[in-house]
Amino acid sequence: MVGTSKTYKIISYVVMILWAAIIILPFLLLLMSSLTDEHVLVANGYSFFPKKFSGASYAYIFQSGDTIMQAYGISILVTVVGTLVSVVLTALMAFPLSINNLPGRRVMMFFVFFTMLFSGGIVPSYIMWSNTFKIKDTLLAQLIPNLLLSGWNVMMVRTYFSNSIPYAIYEAAEIDGANHLKVFTKIVLPMGKPILITIGTFAGLGYWNDWTNGLYYISRHKEFYNVQNLLNQMVSNIQYLATSTTNSGMASAMGSLPATGIQMAIAFVAILPIMIIFPFFQKYYAKGISVGAVK
């Protein structure tokens, strides 16, 4: 038995090391490619050990100075505010749905489940947010559409509350004189921390990586661009220069521009903050997703 246990541990360590390498190596290749000289990158392709390094790609990205920092500020603000509001709204909706004797519970759950299967589409959504709610070209355009509340998150949190928090605790709190708000703040939120951090991770990733809201709803006020929108605009500018070779000035500009390296640097700059923050929430994420997914 001892030998079997030792062999199992060795195999487990080898498998985990290989799995970690599979995950980490693409990011490492992305970083090394973004630091490779453009001529070497074009001639030799991507490599973990480039023959010549260059910081021209990052110099191009950060040459705008205040613009890139402003975009980072918008991304951070929208991600923090959107994540907090999303978690609060999700918890407020999931808590009543987790109570079995709630009047109209099945009807409310049907409407939540319905939104997971069907959507009005992009055009009706655009008309609604632009003409009815008039959030176009405002900061709210980066915050509200598509990301603020998810039916999947509501169902997952409801399942966690139902399975992990005994109903007897609610009854004991009511006997002690606690109202629904106190039960929610003093019992549900502390005991539901793993799943709330999990859906907060989902929401944060969604807000940080989102570029469609800025594309659809921001056309005039580019100061509301987040990092993804700004970097996407840089990629579009590079592609425009690449296809405008008939103009000698543009052709010479494109010749001195590390186009491939810039695209690698853009991808790395966009994902770096998430790579830094995510490990701190991993233990809550793993626990919340494993328990919340049980039905």
PDB file of C-alpha atoms in Angstrom:
ATOM      1  CA  MET A   1       0.000   0.000   0.000  1.00  0.00           C
ATOM      2  CA  VAL A   2       2.834   2.376   0.811  1.00  0.00           C
ATOM      3  CA  GLY A   3       4.459   1.758  -2.563  1.00  0.00           C
ATOM      4  CA  THR A   4       1.152   2.266  -4.363  1.00  0.00           C
ATOM      5  CA  SER A   5       0.527   5.520  -2.506  1.00  0.00           C
ATOM      6  CA  LYS A   6       4.011   6.783  -3.375  1.00  0.00           C
ATOM      7  CA  THR A   7       3.593   5.836  -7.033  1.00  0.00           C
ATOM      8  CA  TYR A   8       0.227   7.617  -7.116  1.00  0.00           C
ATOM      9  CA  LYS A   9       1.766  10.783  -5.684  1.00  0.00           C
ATOM     10  CA  ILE A  10       4.605  10.721  -8.224  1.00  0.00           C
ATOM     11  CA  ILE A  11       2.176  10.254 -11.112  1.00  0.00           C
ATOM     12  CA  SER A  12      -0.039  13.031  -9.734  1.00  0.00           C
ATOM     13  CA  TYR A  13       2.906  15.434  -9.461  1.00  0.00           C
ATOM     14  CA  VAL A  14       4.056  14.629 -13.000  1.00  0.00           C
ATOM     15  CA  VAL A  15       0.565  15.133 -14.407  1.00  0.00           C
ATOM     16  CA  MET A  16       0.117  18.446 -12.549  1.00  0.00           C
ATOM     17  CA  ILE A  17       3.537  19.705 -13.663  1.00  0.00           C
ATOM     18  CA  LEU A  18       2.729  18.841 -17.279  1.00  0.00           C
ATOM     19  CA  TRP A  19      -0.683  20.476 -16.979  1.00  0.00           C
ATOM     20  CA  ALA A  20       0.841  23.614 -15.437  1.00  0.00           C
ATOM     21  CA  ALA A  21       3.427  23.726 -18.246  1.00  0.00           C
ATOM     22  CA  ILE A  22       0.684  23.460 -20.865  1.00  0.00           C
ATOM     23  CA  ILE A  23      -1.059  26.443 -19.265  1.00  0.00           C
ATOM     24  CA  ILE A  24       2.009  28.619 -18.608  1.00  0.00           C
ATOM     25  CA  LEU A  25       4.060  28.047 -21.771  1.00  0.00           C
ATOM     26  CA  PRO A  26       1.649  29.838 -24.156  1.00  0.00           C
ATOM     27  CA  PHE A  27       1.762  32.949 -21.973  1.00  0.00           C
ATOM     28  CA  LEU A  28       5.539  32.747 -21.821  1.00  0.00           C
ATOM     29  CA  LEU A  29       5.705  32.421 -25.611  1.00  0.00           C
ATOM     30  CA  LEU A  30       3.381  35.415 -25.909  1.00  0.00           C
ATOM     31  CA  LEU A  31       5.665  37.491 -23.681  1.00  0.00           C
ATOM     32  CA  MET A  32       8.853  36.463 -25.495  1.00  0.00           C
ATOM     33  CA  SER A  33       7.263  37.155 -28.877  1.00  0.00           C
ATOM     34  CA  SER A  34       6.255  40.643 -27.771  1.00  0.00           C
ATOM     35  CA  LEU A  35       9.883  41.307 -26.732  1.00  0.00           C
ATOM     36  CA  THR A  36      11.401  39.936 -29.961  1.00  0.00           C
ATOM     37  CA  ASP A  37      12.766  42.222 -32.641  1.00  0.00           C
ATOM     38  CA  GLU A  38      10.295  42.472 -35.530  1.00  0.00           C
ATOM     39  CA  HIS A  39      12.752  41.388 -38.235  1.00  0.00           C
ATOM     40  CA  VAL A  40      13.834  38.350 -36.218  1.00  0.00           C
ATOM     41  CA  LEU A  41      10.183  37.511 -35.486  1.00  0.00           C
ATOM     42  CA  VAL A  42       9.253  37.635 -39.176  1.00  0.00           C
ATOM     43  CA  ALA A  43      12.337  35.695 -40.287  1.00  0.00           C
ATOM     44  CA  ASN A  44      12.470  32.995 -37.590  1.00  0.00           C
ATOM     45  CA  GLY A  45       8.942  32.898 -36.215  1.00  0.00           C
ATOM     46  CA  TYR A  46       7.947  32.620 -32.555  1.00  0.00           C
ATOM     47  CA  SER A  47      10.555  31.352 -30.122  1.00  0.00           C
ATOM     48  CA  PHE A  48      11.093  31.012 -26.386  1.00  0.00           C
ATOM     49  CA  PHE A  49      14.716  32.085 -26.923  1.00  0.00           C
ATOM     50  CA  PRO A  50      14.776  34.934 -29.466  1.00  0.00           C
ATOM     51  CA  LYS A  51      18.072  35.969 -31.031  1.00  0.00           C
ATOM     52  CA  LYS A  52      17.385  39.662 -30.573  1.00  0.00           C
ATOM     53  CA  PHE A  53      15.204  41.472 -28.056  1.00  0.00           C
ATOM     54  CA  SER A  54      13.339  44.719 -28.642  1.00  0.00           C
ATOM     55  CA  GLY A  55      10.964  46.871 -26.585  1.00  0.00           C
ATOM     56  CA  ALA A  56       9.575  48.698 -29.637  1.00  0.00           C
ATOM     57  CA  SER A  57       6.175  47.006 -29.349  1.00  0.00           C
ATOM     58  CA  TYR A  58       5.623  48.226 -25.786  1.00  0.00           C
ATOM     59  CA  ALA A  59       7.033  51.641 -26.695  1.00  0.00           C
ATOM     60  CA  TYR A  60       4.355  51.931 -29.386  1.00  0.00           C
ATOM     61  CA  ILE A  61       1.583  50.923 -26.972  1.00  0.00           C
ATOM     62  CA  PHE A  62       2.644  53.274 -24.187  1.00  0.00           C
ATOM     63  CA  GLN A  63       3.696  56.185 -26.393  1.00  0.00           C
ATOM     64  CA  SER A  64       0.205  57.614 -25.952  1.00  0.00           C
ATOM     65  CA  GLY A  65       0.988  58.062 -22.235  1.00  0.00           C
ATOM     66  CA  ASP A  66      -2.121  59.597 -20.690  1.00  0.00           C
ATOM     67  CA  THR A  67      -4.447  57.820 -23.128  1.00  0.00           C
ATOM     68  CA  ILE A  68      -3.421  54.302 -22.135  1.00  0.00           C
ATOM     69  CA  MET A  69      -3.477  55.221 -18.442  1.00  0.00           C
ATOM     70  CA  GLN A  70      -6.938  56.730 -18.817  1.00  0.00           C
ATOM     71  CA  ALA A  71      -8.123  53.560 -20.536  1.00  0.00           C
ATOM     72  CA  TYR A  72      -6.683  51.487 -17.689  1.00  0.00           C
ATOM     73  CA  GLY A  73      -8.484  53.747 -15.225  1.00  0.00           C
ATOM     74  CA  ILE A  74     -11.798  53.228 -17.029  1.00  0.00           C
ATOM     75  CA  SER A  75     -11.252  49.465 -17.078  1.00  0.00           C
ATOM     76  CA  ILE A  76     -10.418  49.354 -13.371  1.00  0.00           C
ATOM     77  CA  LEU A  77     -13.359  51.582 -12.428  1.00  0.00           C
ATOM     78  CA  VAL A  78     -15.887  49.690 -14.545  1.00  0.00           C
ATOM     79  CA  THR A  79     -14.555  46.301 -13.414  1.00  0.00           C
ATOM     80  CA  VAL A  80     -14.647  47.170  -9.697  1.00  0.00           C
ATOM     81  CA  VAL A  81     -18.036  48.917  -9.721  1.00  0.00           C
ATOM     82  CA  GLY A  82     -19.609  46.445 -12.146  1.00  0.00           C
ATOM     83  CA  THR A  83     -18.374  43.436 -10.192  1.00  0.00           C
ATOM     84  CA  LEU A  84     -19.633  44.764  -6.852  1.00  0.00           C
ATOM     85  CA  VAL A  85     -23.044  45.737  -8.230  1.00  0.00           C
ATOM     86  CA  SER A  86     -23.332  42.446 -10.118  1.00  0.00           C
ATOM     87  CA  VAL A  87     -22.570  40.398  -6.989  1.00  0.00           C
ATOM     88  CA  VAL A  88     -25.057  42.383  -4.883  1.00  0.00           C
ATOM     89  CA  LEU A  89     -27.867  42.128  -7.458  1.00  0.00           C
ATOM     90  CA  THR A  90     -27.198  38.421  -8.016  1.00  0.00           C
ATOM     91  CA  ALA A  91     -27.237  37.664  -4.287  1.00  0.00           C
ATOM     92  CA  LEU A  92     -30.389  39.739  -3.730  1.00  0.00           C
ATOM     93  CA  MET A  93     -32.193  37.803  -6.454  1.00  0.00           C
ATOM     94  CA  ALA A  94     -30.815  34.358  -5.577  1.00  0.00           C
ATOM     95  CA  PHE A  95     -31.626  34.553  -1.858  1.00  0.00           C
ATOM     96  CA  PRO A  96     -35.446  34.695  -2.231  1.00  0.00           C
ATOM     97  CA  LEU A  97     -35.335  31.977  -4.908  1.00  0.00           C
ATOM     98  CA  SER A  98     -33.525  29.677  -2.470  1.00  0.00           C
ATOM     99  CA  ILE A  99     -36.479  29.772  -0.045  1.00  0.00           C
ATOM    100  CA  ASN A 100     -38.832  26.912  -0.879  1.00  0.00           C
ATOM    101  CA  ASN A 101     -42.034  28.443   0.504  1.00  0.00           C
ATOM    102  CA  LEU A 102     -41.653  31.748  -1.342  1.00  0.00           C
ATOM    103  CA  PRO A 103     -44.935  32.615  -3.134  1.00  0.00           C
ATOM    104  CA  GLY A 104     -44.440  32.753  -6.911  1.00  0.00           C
ATOM    105  CA  ARG A 105     -41.000  31.147  -6.674  1.00  0.00           C
ATOM    106  CA  ARG A 106     -41.519  28.845  -9.671  1.00  0.00           C
ATOM    107  CA  VAL A 107     -42.703  31.699 -11.879  1.00  0.00           C
ATOM    108  CA  MET A 108     -39.698  33.833 -10.966  1.00  0.00           C
ATOM    109  CA  MET A 109     -37.322  30.923 -11.605  1.00  0.00           C
ATOM    110  CA  PHE A 110     -38.943  30.371 -15.006  1.00  0.00           C
ATOM    111  CA  PHE A 111     -38.240  33.962 -16.037  1.00  0.00           C
ATOM    112  CA  VAL A 112     -34.616  33.680 -14.881  1.00  0.00           C
ATOM    113  CA  PHE A 113     -34.178  30.381 -16.724  1.00  0.00           C
ATOM    114  CA  PHE A 114     -35.864  31.818 -19.835  1.00  0.00           C
ATOM    115  CA  THR A 115     -33.183  34.505 -20.131  1.00  0.00           C
ATOM    116  CA  MET A 116     -30.525  31.769 -20.220  1.00  0.00           C
ATOM    117  CA  LEU A 117     -32.089  30.255 -23.348  1.00  0.00           C
ATOM    118  CA  PHE A 118     -33.377  33.213 -25.359  1.00  0.00           C
ATOM    119  CA  SER A 119     -32.208  36.734 -26.110  1.00  0.00           C
ATOM    120  CA  GLY A 120     -33.745  39.661 -27.950  1.00  0.00           C
ATOM    121  CA  GLY A 121     -30.669  40.067 -30.109  1.00  0.00           C
ATOM    122  CA  ILE A 122     -28.136  42.806 -30.726  1.00  0.00           C
ATOM    123  CA  VAL A 123     -30.333  45.212 -32.706  1.00  0.00           C
ATOM    124  CA  PRO A 124     -33.254  45.360 -30.225  1.00  0.00           C
ATOM    125  CA  SER A 125     -30.771  45.656 -27.359  1.00  0.00           C
ATOM    126  CA  TYR A 126     -28.972  48.509 -29.099  1.00  0.00           C
ATOM    127  CA  ILE A 127     -32.245  50.356 -29.746  1.00  0.00           C
ATOM    128  CA  MET A 128     -33.371  49.838 -26.154  1.00  0.00           C
ATOM    129  CA  TRP A 129     -30.143  51.022 -24.507  1.00  0.00           C
ATOM    130  CA  SER A 130     -29.546  53.882 -26.963  1.00  0.00           C
ATOM    131  CA  ASN A 131     -33.025  55.307 -27.545  1.00  0.00           C
ATOM    132  CA  THR A 132     -34.970  54.308 -24.434  1.00  0.00           C
ATOM    133  CA  PHE A 133     -32.384  54.410 -21.664  1.00  0.00           C
ATOM    134  CA  LYS A 134     -30.073  56.829 -23.519  1.00  0.00           C
ATOM    135  CA  ILE A 135     -26.795  55.497 -22.156  1.00  0.00           C
ATOM    136  CA  LYS A 136     -24.962  55.790 -25.478  1.00  0.00           C
ATOM    137  CA  ASP A 137     -21.649  57.660 -25.193  1.00  0.00           C
ATOM    138  CA  THR A 138     -21.731  57.586 -21.388  1.00  0.00           C
ATOM    139  CA  LEU A 139     -19.788  55.594 -18.829  1.00  0.00           C
ATOM    140  CA  LEU A 140     -22.929  53.578 -18.098  1.00  0.00           C
ATOM    141  CA  ALA A 141     -22.593  52.070 -21.577  1.00  0.00           C
ATOM    142  CA  GLN A 142     -19.509  50.208 -20.346  1.00  0.00           C
ATOM    143  CA  LEU A 143     -21.292  49.111 -17.176  1.00  0.00           C
ATOM    144  CA  ILE A 144     -24.893  48.046 -17.761  1.00  0.00           C
ATOM    145  CA  PRO A 145     -25.514  46.192 -21.063  1.00  0.00           C
ATOM    146  CA  ASN A 146     -24.961  42.410 -21.179  1.00  0.00           C
ATOM    147  CA  LEU A 147     -22.822  42.097 -18.046  1.00  0.00           C
ATOM    148  CA  LEU A 148     -24.594  43.512 -14.997  1.00  0.00           C
ATOM    149  CA  LEU A 149     -26.769  40.483 -14.204  1.00  0.00           C
ATOM    150  CA  SER A 150     -26.592  36.913 -15.485  1.00  0.00           C
ATOM    151  CA  GLY A 151     -29.296  34.281 -15.176  1.00  0.00           C
ATOM    152  CA  TRP A 152     -26.631  31.562 -14.981  1.00  0.00           C
ATOM    153  CA  ASN A 153     -25.002  33.277 -11.987  1.00  0.00           C
ATOM    154  CA  VAL A 154     -28.368  33.679 -10.255  1.00  0.00           C
ATOM    155  CA  MET A 155     -29.147  29.969 -10.661  1.00  0.00           C
ATOM    156  CA  MET A 156     -25.700  28.937  -9.451  1.00  0.00           C
ATOM    157  CA  VAL A 157     -25.880  31.152  -6.347  1.00  0.00           C
ATOM    158  CA  ARG A 158     -29.438  29.988  -5.611  1.00  0.00           C
ATOM    159  CA  THR A 159     -28.266  26.369  -5.756  1.00  0.00           C
ATOM    160  CA  TYR A 160     -25.390  27.136  -3.391  1.00  0.00           C
ATOM    161  CA  PHE A 161     -27.681  28.879  -0.902  1.00  0.00           C
ATOM    162  CA  SER A 162     -30.185  25.992  -1.024  1.00  0.00           C
ATOM    163  CA  ASN A 163     -27.598  23.227  -0.598  1.00  0.00           C
ATOM    164  CA  SER A 164     -25.055  24.841   1.731  1.00  0.00           C
ATOM    165  CA  ILE A 165     -27.155  26.906   4.138  1.00  0.00           C
ATOM    166  CA  PRO A 166     -29.611  24.822   6.202  1.00  0.00           C
ATOM    167  CA  TYR A 167     -33.104  26.263   6.277  1.00  0.00           C
ATOM    168  CA  ALA A 168     -33.173  25.695  10.035  1.00  0.00           C
ATOM    169  CA  ILE A 169     -30.735  28.583  10.407  1.00  0.00           C
ATOM    170  CA  TYR A 170     -33.244  30.910   8.753  1.00  0.00           C
ATOM    171  CA  GLU A 171     -35.991  29.676  11.094  1.00  0.00           C
ATOM    172  CA  ALA A 172     -33.781  30.122  14.165  1.00  0.00           C
ATOM    173  CA  ALA A 173     -32.918  33.664  13.105  1.00  0.00           C
ATOM    174  CA  GLU A 174     -36.603  34.498  12.584  1.00  0.00           C
ATOM    175  CA  ILE A 175     -37.430  33.124  16.049  1.00  0.00           C
ATOM    176  CA  ASP A 176     -34.752  35.424  17.479  1.00  0.00           C
ATOM    177  CA  GLY A 177     -36.488  38.382  15.789  1.00  0.00           C
ATOM    178  CA  ALA A 178     -34.312  38.840  12.726  1.00  0.00           C
ATOM    179  CA  ASN A 179     -36.027  40.223   9.629  1.00  0.00           C
ATOM    180  CA  HIS A 180     -35.201  39.176   6.067  1.00  0.00           C
ATOM    181  CA  LEU A 181     -32.626  41.937   5.614  1.00  0.00           C
ATOM    182  CA  LYS A 182     -30.745  40.911   8.756  1.00  0.00           C
ATOM    183  CA  VAL A 183     -30.868  37.251   7.747  1.00  0.00           C
ATOM    184  CA  PHE A 184     -29.434  38.196   4.369  1.00  0.00           C
ATOM    185  CA  THR A 185     -26.622  40.394   5.717  1.00  0.00           C
ATOM    186  CA  LYS A 186     -25.710  38.428   8.867  1.00  0.00           C
ATOM    187  CA  ILE A 187     -26.168  34.834   7.684  1.00  0.00           C
ATOM    188  CA  VAL A 188     -26.436  34.487   3.914  1.00  0.00           C
ATOM    189  CA  LEU A 189     -23.607  36.796   2.850  1.00  0.00           C
ATOM    190  CA  PRO A 190     -20.968  35.429   5.297  1.00  0.00           C
ATOM    191  CA  MET A 191     -21.861  31.790   4.626  1.00  0.00           C
ATOM    192  CA  GLY A 192     -22.101  32.377   0.891  1.00  0.00           C
ATOM    193  CA  LYS A 193     -18.692  34.018   0.526  1.00  0.00           C
ATOM    194  CA  PRO A 194     -17.151  31.239  -1.652  1.00  0.00           C
ATOM    195  CA  ILE A 195     -19.898  31.356  -4.295  1.00  0.00           C
ATOM    196  CA  LEU A 196     -20.101  35.160  -4.203  1.00  0.00           C
ATOM    197  CA  ILE A 197     -16.369  35.434  -4.838  1.00  0.00           C
ATOM    198  CA  THR A 198     -16.753  32.896  -7.630  1.00  0.00           C
ATOM    199  CA  ILE A 199     -19.442  34.831  -9.483  1.00  0.00           C
ATOM    200  CA  GLY A 200     -17.510  38.007  -8.698  1.00  0.00           C
ATOM    201  CA  THR A 201     -14.587  36.439 -10.561  1.00  0.00           C
ATOM    202  CA  PHE A 202     -16.882  35.661 -13.486  1.00  0.00           C
ATOM    203  CA  ALA A 203     -18.204  39.211 -13.520  1.00  0.00           C
ATOM    204  CA  GLY A 204     -14.749  40.769 -13.139  1.00  0.00           C
ATOM    205  CA  LEU A 205     -13.342  38.740 -16.021  1.00  0.00           C
ATOM    206  CA  GLY A 206     -16.341  39.665 -18.132  1.00  0.00           C
ATOM    207  CA  TYR A 207     -15.959  43.385 -17.472  1.00  0.00           C
ATOM    208  CA  TRP A 208     -12.190  43.423 -17.938  1.00  0.00           C
ATOM    209  CA  ASN A 209     -12.258  41.477 -21.210  1.00  0.00           C
ATOM    210  CA  ASP A 210     -15.334  43.180 -22.657  1.00  0.00           C
ATOM    211  CA  TRP A 211     -14.886  45.289 -25.766  1.00  0.00           C
ATOM    212  CA  THR A 212     -18.318  44.961 -27.402  1.00  0.00           C
ATOM    213  CA  ASN A 213     -20.053  47.539 -25.199  1.00  0.00           C
ATOM    214  CA  GLY A 214     -17.505  50.166 -26.161  1.00  0.00           C
ATOM    215  CA  LEU A 215     -17.749  49.143 -29.808  1.00  0.00           C
ATOM    216  CA  TYR A 216     -21.555  49.347 -29.915  1.00  0.00           C
ATOM    217  CA  TYR A 217     -22.384  52.210 -27.582  1.00  0.00           C
ATOM    218  CA  ILE A 218     -19.393  54.584 -27.631  1.00  0.00           C
ATOM    219  CA  SER A 219     -18.756  56.434 -30.875  1.00  0.00           C
ATOM    220  CA  ARG A 220     -18.032  60.080 -30.032  1.00  0.00           C
ATOM    221  CA  HIS A 221     -16.583  60.156 -26.513  1.00  0.00           C
ATOM    222  CA  LYS A 222     -13.457  58.039 -26.862  1.00  0.00           C
ATOM    223  CA  GLU A 223     -12.410  59.046 -23.340  1.00  0.00           C
ATOM    224  CA  PHE A 224     -14.788  56.314 -22.146  1.00  0.00           C
ATOM    225  CA  TYR A 225     -12.803  53.633 -23.970  1.00  0.00           C
ATOM    226  CA  ASN A 226     -11.473  50.879 -21.747  1.00  0.00           C
ATOM    227  CA  VAL A 227      -8.199  49.034 -22.299  1.00  0.00           C
ATOM    228  CA  GLN A 228      -9.771  46.479 -24.621  1.00  0.00           C
ATOM    229  CA  ASN A 229     -11.337  49.156 -26.813  1.00  0.00           C
ATOM    230  CA  LEU A 230      -8.118  51.159 -26.984  1.00  0.00           C
ATOM    231  CA  LEU A 231      -5.993  48.131 -27.826  1.00  0.00           C
ATOM    232  CA  ASN A 232      -8.549  47.003 -30.399  1.00  0.00           C
ATOM    233  CA  GLN A 233      -8.297  50.440 -31.992  1.00  0.00           C
ATOM    234  CA  MET A 234      -4.510  50.082 -32.118  1.00  0.00           C
ATOM    235  CA  VAL A 235      -4.872  46.746 -33.913  1.00  0.00           C
ATOM    236  CA  SER A 236      -7.269  48.348 -36.389  1.00  0.00           C
ATOM    237  CA  ASN A 237      -4.790  51.159 -37.032  1.00  0.00           C
ATOM    238  CA  ILE A 238      -2.013  48.632 -37.669  1.00  0.00           C
ATOM    239  CA  GLN A 239      -4.201  46.696 -40.089  1.00  0.00           C
ATOM    240  CA  TYR A 240      -5.119  49.929 -41.869  1.00  0.00           C
ATOM    241  CA  LEU A 241      -1.467  50.838 -42.308  1.00  0.00           C
ATOM    242  CA  ALA A 242      -0.718  47.324 -43.544  1.00  0.00           C
ATOM    243  CA  THR A 243      -3.390  47.531 -46.261  1.00  0.00           C
ATOM    244  CA  SER A 244      -2.532  51.104 -47.320  1.00  0.00           C
ATOM    245  CA  THR A 245       0.777  50.324 -48.998  1.00  0.00           C
ATOM    246  CA  THR A 246      -0.073  52.451 -52.042  1.00  0.00           C
ATOM    247  CA  ASN A 247       0.688  55.567 -50.046  1.00  0.00           C
ATOM    248  CA  SER A 248       4.475  55.917 -49.727  1.00  0.00           C
ATOM    249  CA  GLY A 249       4.244  57.673 -46.363  1.00  0.00           C
ATOM    250  CA  MET A 250       2.071  54.932 -44.905  1.00  0.00           C
ATOM    251  CA  ALA A 251       4.262  52.258 -46.453  1.00  0.00           C
ATOM    252  CA  SER A 252       7.371  53.698 -44.807  1.00  0.00           C
ATOM    253  CA  ALA A 253       5.528  54.027 -41.490  1.00  0.00           C
ATOM    254  CA  MET A 254       4.433  50.414 -41.716  1.00  0.00           C
ATOM    255  CA  GLY A 255       7.956  49.328 -42.552  1.00  0.00           C
ATOM    256  CA  SER A 256       9.259  50.783 -39.274  1.00  0.00           C
ATOM    257  CA  LEU A 257       6.336  49.481 -37.226  1.00  0.00           C
ATOM    258  CA  PRO A 258       6.703  46.149 -35.346  1.00  0.00           C
ATOM    259  CA  ALA A 259       3.228  45.014 -36.417  1.00  0.00           C
ATOM    260  CA  THR A 260       3.415  41.377 -35.304  1.00  0.00           C
ATOM    261  CA  GLY A 261       5.173  42.183 -32.044  1.00  0.00           C
ATOM    262  CA  ILE A 262       2.617  44.876 -31.245  1.00  0.00           C
ATOM    263  CA  GLN A 263      -0.238  42.400 -31.519  1.00  0.00           C
ATOM    264  CA  MET A 264       1.576  40.052 -29.113  1.00  0.00           C
ATOM    265  CA  ALA A 265       2.278  42.933 -26.718  1.00  0.00           C
ATOM    266  CA  ILE A 266      -1.340  44.075 -26.867  1.00  0.00           C
ATOM    267  CA  ALA A 267      -2.569  40.609 -25.909  1.00  0.00           C
ATOM    268  CA  PHE A 268      -0.092  40.405 -23.023  1.00  0.00           C
ATOM    269  CA  VAL A 269      -0.880  43.894 -21.694  1.00  0.00           C
ATOM    270  CA  ALA A 270      -4.601  43.123 -21.727  1.00  0.00           C
ATOM    271  CA  ILE A 271      -4.315  39.854 -19.798  1.00  0.00           C
ATOM    272  CA  LEU A 272      -1.527  40.750 -17.337  1.00  0.00           C
ATOM    273  CA  PRO A 273      -3.698  42.300 -14.557  1.00  0.00           C
ATOM    274  CA  ILE A 274      -6.011  39.276 -14.527  1.00  0.00           C
ATOM    275  CA  MET A 275      -3.027  36.918 -14.293  1.00  0.00           C
ATOM    276  CA  ILE A 276      -1.782  38.839 -11.258  1.00  0.00           C
ATOM    277  CA  ILE A 277      -5.105  39.063  -9.397  1.00  0.00           C
ATOM    278  CA  PHE A 278      -6.698  35.689 -10.141  1.00  0.00           C
ATOM    279  CA  PRO A 279      -4.410  33.482  -7.949  1.00  0.00           C
ATOM    280  CA  PHE A 280      -5.522  35.364  -4.820  1.00  0.00           C
ATOM    281  CA  PHE A 281      -9.148  34.232  -5.365  1.00  0.00           C
ATOM    282  CA  GLN A 282      -8.431  30.739  -6.656  1.00  0.00           C
ATOM    283  CA  LYS A 283      -9.307  28.869  -3.449  1.00  0.00           C
ATOM    284  CA  TYR A 284     -12.706  30.571  -3.221  1.00  0.00           C
ATOM    285  CA  TYR A 285     -13.261  30.077  -6.938  1.00  0.00           C
ATOM    286  CA  ALA A 286     -12.604  26.325  -6.773  1.00  0.00           C
ATOM    287  CA  LYS A 287     -14.833  25.800  -3.736  1.00  0.00           C
ATOM    288  CA  GLY A 288     -17.662  27.956  -5.022  1.00  0.00           C
ATOM    289  CA  ILE A 289     -17.833  26.426  -8.483  1.00  0.00           C
ATOM    290  CA  SER A 290     -17.696  22.849  -7.189  1.00  0.00           C
ATOM    291  CA  VAL A 291     -20.457  23.327  -4.624  1.00  0.00           C
ATOM    292  CA  GLY A 292     -22.585  25.797  -6.586  1.00  0.00           C
ATOM    293  CA  ALA A 293     -22.749  23.539  -9.638  1.00  0.00           C
ATOM    294  CA  VAL A 294     -24.305  20.652  -7.675  1.00  0.00           C
ATOM    295  CA  LYS A 295     -28.018  20.397  -8.424  1.00  0.00           C
TER     296      LYS A 295
END
